[in-house]
Amino acid sequence: MATVGDDDFDYSRHAPVKLPLGPWQCIDRACEEYEAPDGSDLPDVEYCSHVTVLVLCSACSGASANHAIRLEAPWADCDLNPKRP
């Protein structure tokens, strides 16, 4: 799944994209929750507990070429989501 801001992603197609929300230092992996006790990076920790991740539909949310989100449309509400009830 793509994350908002991925440069090679086609935002005109309906697909789920992650939009992480939280303090910049946490999104930038500068939070201590990304480090093991010995100071090494924990690559299995995708986001720390300070970050909330929204999963949006890229096309329904209106992501533009500069990756700005004009409207938050959850992936679960997209008519083209194959898992939508």
XYZ file of C-alpha atoms in Angstrom:
85
model
C 0.000 0.000 0.000
C 1.300 3.431 -0.895
C 1.791 6.280 1.547
C 0.730 9.806 0.653
C 3.829 11.468 -0.745
C 5.228 8.485 -2.661
C 6.541 10.115 -5.828
C 5.877 7.235 -8.213
C 2.249 6.598 -7.196
C -0.601 7.305 -9.653
C -3.093 9.319 -7.587
C -5.693 9.252 -10.376
C -6.551 5.576 -9.778
C -8.686 4.253 -6.936
C -6.351 2.600 -4.452
C -5.797 2.708 -0.704
C -3.093 5.097 0.505
C -1.856 5.676 4.040
C -1.918 9.191 5.467
C 0.087 9.275 8.708
C -0.957 12.025 11.141
C 1.082 13.044 14.154
C 4.091 15.024 15.307
C 6.657 15.523 12.540
C 9.485 13.960 14.583
C 7.385 10.792 14.898
C 6.524 10.626 11.193
C 10.212 11.285 10.431
C 11.208 8.348 12.716
C 12.979 10.589 15.239
C 10.878 9.247 18.135
C 12.526 6.972 20.714
C 9.901 4.272 20.029
C 11.720 3.476 16.755
C 14.931 2.575 18.630
C 15.980 -0.601 20.424
C 17.558 -0.272 23.895
C 21.018 -0.423 22.264
C 20.125 2.564 20.024
C 19.715 0.566 16.812
C 16.732 1.154 14.527
C 13.655 -1.094 14.834
C 12.674 -1.534 11.157
C 9.575 -3.587 12.044
C 8.010 -0.574 13.792
C 6.224 1.195 10.954
C 4.858 4.053 13.090
C 5.159 4.893 16.779
C 2.160 5.154 19.116
C 1.979 8.930 18.591
C 0.969 8.509 14.923
C -2.532 7.786 13.649
C -2.748 6.365 10.139
C -5.788 7.050 7.984
C -6.353 4.788 4.983
C -7.887 6.853 2.193
C -8.881 6.260 -1.406
C -6.359 8.159 -3.506
C -8.788 9.173 -6.255
C -11.841 9.851 -4.086
C -9.727 11.918 -1.698
C -8.595 14.138 -4.515
C -4.856 13.834 -3.954
C -3.168 16.265 -6.301
C 0.147 16.043 -8.113
C 1.890 17.738 -5.177
C 0.347 15.115 -2.840
C -2.006 17.556 -1.114
C -5.203 15.929 0.140
C -8.217 18.140 -0.568
C -10.829 15.803 0.897
C -10.544 12.782 3.137
C -12.451 9.852 1.631
C -11.820 6.620 3.548
C -10.858 3.596 1.457
C -13.675 1.655 3.133
C -16.211 4.079 1.560
C -14.828 3.911 -2.001
C -17.236 2.316 -4.479
C -14.290 0.565 -6.188
C -12.967 -1.078 -3.015
C -13.402 -4.825 -3.672
C -13.891 -5.485 0.067
C -16.630 -2.895 0.502
C -19.826 -4.478 1.850
